[in-house]
Amino acid sequence: MAGIDYTTLIPNNVNLHENRRLQRALEDWQPKFLEWWQDMGPTGFQTKDVYLRTAISVDAQGWAKFGYTRMPDYRWGIFLAEPEPGRQVNFGDHKGQPAWQEVPGEYRSTLRRLIVTQGDTEPASVEQQRHLGRTCPSLYDLRNLFQVNVEEGRHLWAMVYILDAHFGRDGREESEALLQRRSGDADKPRILGAFNEKTPDWLSFFMFCFFTDRDGKYQLASLAESGFDPLSQTCRFMLTEEAHHMFVGETGIMRIVQRACELMREHKTDDLRKHGGIDLRTVQKYLNFHCSVSLDLFGSEISTNAANFYTAGLKGRFEETKKQDDHLLKGSTYTVAELDGERIVTREEGALVSLNERLRDDYVADCARGVARWNEVIKKHGIDFELRLPHRAFHRAIGIFADVRVSPDGQVISQAGWDAKHCDWLPTEEDKAFIQSLMRPVTEPGKFANWIAPPARGINGQPVDFEYVRLA
Ligand SMILES: [Fe+2]
Ligand SMILES: [Fe+2]
């Protein structure tokens, strides 16, 4: 089971050849996917050799091999994590029953919606990032961008497999629709807000990988708990790929911060723009933006949908099976933030309807650990500055805080107060134009743009000056 069959048109570890109907459906979808990749995948570079990793098994140890591949030749396929023998539904009303191998009829449309919403984010991010190759700060970063892109493409495959294998004709229609929507398109946008934003520069890209891909991690982790076993197995393997995306984000920002500190010390100023660096205040503004739009992805604080997904056994909590409680949550409560006039307070709410907020809490704690690591770099340089996560109520478009203006430190303010200050909190047109002005390609092996430090080490034990993308 662990090994992946690469001898077939569609690499897989699900014995695809045994299910001719499914195999035909996916073989019919494959050229449409490739057409989408050519139209909406990375601009340029499609004929270049890129040092990519490809899954060769789904074992915890050594699941990937590295080698030069042209992106359109990447072996996108269907890889499920090893099944857990005797797995059960671990929470909700069906707790203790054997995990479902087929979709329970009563949950068909709910589950389909959950899968489509997750699936839609995968091609969306590829579309958002498609122009970044032209302005890469190094070959190392260019390779990482493309690695993320091909894996998001594979995540689309992962979700399309579930749709085609388990949702019949509806599933096939959804699979087509996943290739029809376009990030940022007014007529046929992607489903979720953050996936219609632009990713116009590399600072945004690294922030996206840190904050928005991390939302993906938390959504996948709660779907990996699903009582619907094929979805669980699919998501568990996706999570192993996702870890690299967050690595790209966290280390990317860390290297920008590192370079900012070096320039500050060298020039004895925190105004780095004339020295071609990204000042920490600008980093903070981009952080505020990407954090807040990603917080929205978790949905409303109080959500009967979230309660229903849980009770039905479809979507669990982060690390559900590690938690020591009844996994039913009917009588328990959870602390949620709420608005009391001009003040943000907390109150106890039913645990089931608070599941979005609980997942958001897990996410915020994870983000905070990354920010602390960035701050260590600043501290090491003896610089008195601290990056901070904005308050969860800041700049929200979904949930109870969507209707109020809140400062990054969590004070409810007036519209006039917001108008006077938001330029200090979020990237302005001027900031964006400055960042854009830094986006000049650096493509000589081992060279890096002035605004970002080299990484501590290369990919897969290769040196930093390795030719990660062959441009010649
Ligand atoms: Fe993904
Ligand atoms: Fe990702």
PDB file of N, CA and C and ligand atoms in Angstrom, residues 118 121-122 125 129 148-149 151-152 155 195 208-209 212-214 216-217 220 238 241-246, ligand 2:
ATOM      1  N   GLN A 118     -12.664  23.058   0.530  1.00  0.00           N
ATOM      2  CA  GLN A 118     -11.223  22.825   0.719  1.00  0.00           C
ATOM      3  C   GLN A 118     -10.534  22.728  -0.639  1.00  0.00           C
ATOM      4  N   THR A 121      -9.520  25.930  -2.637  1.00  0.00           N
ATOM      5  CA  THR A 121      -8.391  26.768  -2.209  1.00  0.00           C
ATOM      6  C   THR A 121      -7.096  26.349  -2.906  1.00  0.00           C
ATOM      7  N   GLU A 122      -7.018  25.086  -3.323  1.00  0.00           N
ATOM      8  CA  GLU A 122      -5.747  24.545  -3.835  1.00  0.00           C
ATOM      9  C   GLU A 122      -5.364  25.184  -5.180  1.00  0.00           C
ATOM     10  N   SER A 125      -4.676  29.152  -4.936  1.00  0.00           N
ATOM     11  CA  SER A 125      -3.386  29.711  -4.526  1.00  0.00           C
ATOM     12  C   SER A 125      -2.381  29.656  -5.676  1.00  0.00           C
ATOM     13  N   GLN A 129      -0.454  32.997  -7.245  1.00  0.00           N
ATOM     14  CA  GLN A 129       1.009  33.101  -7.215  1.00  0.00           C
ATOM     15  C   GLN A 129       1.653  33.010  -8.589  1.00  0.00           C
ATOM     16  N   VAL A 148       5.793  24.489  -4.021  1.00  0.00           N
ATOM     17  CA  VAL A 148       4.489  24.772  -3.408  1.00  0.00           C
ATOM     18  C   VAL A 148       3.404  24.680  -4.484  1.00  0.00           C
ATOM     19  N   ASN A 149       3.644  25.273  -5.632  1.00  0.00           N
ATOM     20  CA  ASN A 149       2.618  25.297  -6.694  1.00  0.00           C
ATOM     21  C   ASN A 149       2.256  23.879  -7.166  1.00  0.00           C
ATOM     22  N   GLU A 151       2.549  21.143  -5.592  1.00  0.00           N
ATOM     23  CA  GLU A 151       1.870  20.390  -4.529  1.00  0.00           C
ATOM     24  C   GLU A 151       0.445  20.882  -4.302  1.00  0.00           C
ATOM     25  N   GLU A 152       0.214  22.176  -4.482  1.00  0.00           N
ATOM     26  CA  GLU A 152      -1.178  22.641  -4.405  1.00  0.00           C
ATOM     27  C   GLU A 152      -1.977  22.024  -5.550  1.00  0.00           C
ATOM     28  N   HIS A 155      -2.861  18.713  -4.403  1.00  0.00           N
ATOM     29  CA  HIS A 155      -3.952  18.761  -3.425  1.00  0.00           C
ATOM     30  C   HIS A 155      -5.304  18.856  -4.119  1.00  0.00           C
ATOM     31  N   PHE A 195      -8.721  33.813  -0.841  1.00  0.00           N
ATOM     32  CA  PHE A 195      -8.214  33.179  -2.057  1.00  0.00           C
ATOM     33  C   PHE A 195      -8.596  33.963  -3.315  1.00  0.00           C
ATOM     34  N   PHE A 208       1.585  34.776   2.909  1.00  0.00           N
ATOM     35  CA  PHE A 208       0.509  33.856   2.523  1.00  0.00           C
ATOM     36  C   PHE A 208       0.851  32.437   2.977  1.00  0.00           C
ATOM     37  N   CYS A 209       2.084  32.002   2.690  1.00  0.00           N
ATOM     38  CA  CYS A 209       2.480  30.641   3.088  1.00  0.00           C
ATOM     39  C   CYS A 209       2.439  30.478   4.607  1.00  0.00           C
ATOM     40  N   THR A 212      -1.859  31.822   5.499  1.00  0.00           N
ATOM     41  CA  THR A 212      -3.015  31.240   4.810  1.00  0.00           C
ATOM     42  C   THR A 212      -2.837  29.736   4.610  1.00  0.00           C
ATOM     43  N   ASP A 213      -1.627  29.304   4.259  1.00  0.00           N
ATOM     44  CA  ASP A 213      -1.391  27.859   4.204  1.00  0.00           C
ATOM     45  C   ASP A 213      -1.581  27.218   5.581  1.00  0.00           C
ATOM     46  N   ARG A 214      -1.314  27.979   6.607  1.00  0.00           N
ATOM     47  CA  ARG A 214      -1.495  27.427   7.955  1.00  0.00           C
ATOM     48  C   ARG A 214      -2.983  27.246   8.272  1.00  0.00           C
ATOM     49  N   GLY A 216      -4.916  26.291   6.039  1.00  0.00           N
ATOM     50  CA  GLY A 216      -5.084  25.010   5.351  1.00  0.00           C
ATOM     51  C   GLY A 216      -4.688  23.848   6.247  1.00  0.00           C
ATOM     52  N   LYS A 217      -3.573  23.997   6.926  1.00  0.00           N
ATOM     53  CA  LYS A 217      -3.122  22.939   7.832  1.00  0.00           C
ATOM     54  C   LYS A 217      -4.200  22.613   8.875  1.00  0.00           C
ATOM     55  N   LEU A 220      -7.256  20.968   7.207  1.00  0.00           N
ATOM     56  CA  LEU A 220      -6.937  19.578   6.832  1.00  0.00           C
ATOM     57  C   LEU A 220      -6.820  18.688   8.066  1.00  0.00           C
ATOM     58  N   MET A 238      -1.868  14.848   2.715  1.00  0.00           N
ATOM     59  CA  MET A 238      -1.728  16.257   2.318  1.00  0.00           C
ATOM     60  C   MET A 238      -0.975  17.062   3.383  1.00  0.00           C
ATOM     61  N   GLU A 241       2.737  17.197   3.052  1.00  0.00           N
ATOM     62  CA  GLU A 241       3.212  18.130   2.026  1.00  0.00           C
ATOM     63  C   GLU A 241       3.079  19.578   2.518  1.00  0.00           C
ATOM     64  N   GLU A 242       1.990  19.824   3.241  1.00  0.00           N
ATOM     65  CA  GLU A 242       1.689  21.183   3.708  1.00  0.00           C
ATOM     66  C   GLU A 242       2.786  21.734   4.617  1.00  0.00           C
ATOM     67  N   ALA A 243       3.433  20.844   5.355  1.00  0.00           N
ATOM     68  CA  ALA A 243       4.462  21.301   6.298  1.00  0.00           C
ATOM     69  C   ALA A 243       5.546  22.104   5.573  1.00  0.00           C
ATOM     70  N   HIS A 244       5.874  21.690   4.359  1.00  0.00           N
ATOM     71  CA  HIS A 244       6.900  22.412   3.603  1.00  0.00           C
ATOM     72  C   HIS A 244       6.433  23.827   3.247  1.00  0.00           C
ATOM     73  N   HIS A 245       5.155  23.990   2.982  1.00  0.00           N
ATOM     74  CA  HIS A 245       4.644  25.310   2.583  1.00  0.00           C
ATOM     75  C   HIS A 245       4.798  26.292   3.738  1.00  0.00           C
ATOM     76  N   MET A 246       4.541  25.790   4.929  1.00  0.00           N
ATOM     77  CA  MET A 246       4.696  26.677   6.088  1.00  0.00           C
ATOM     78  C   MET A 246       6.153  26.948   6.408  1.00  0.00           C
TER      79      MET A 246
HETATM   80 FE    FE B   2      -0.266  24.638   0.988  1.00  0.00          FE
END
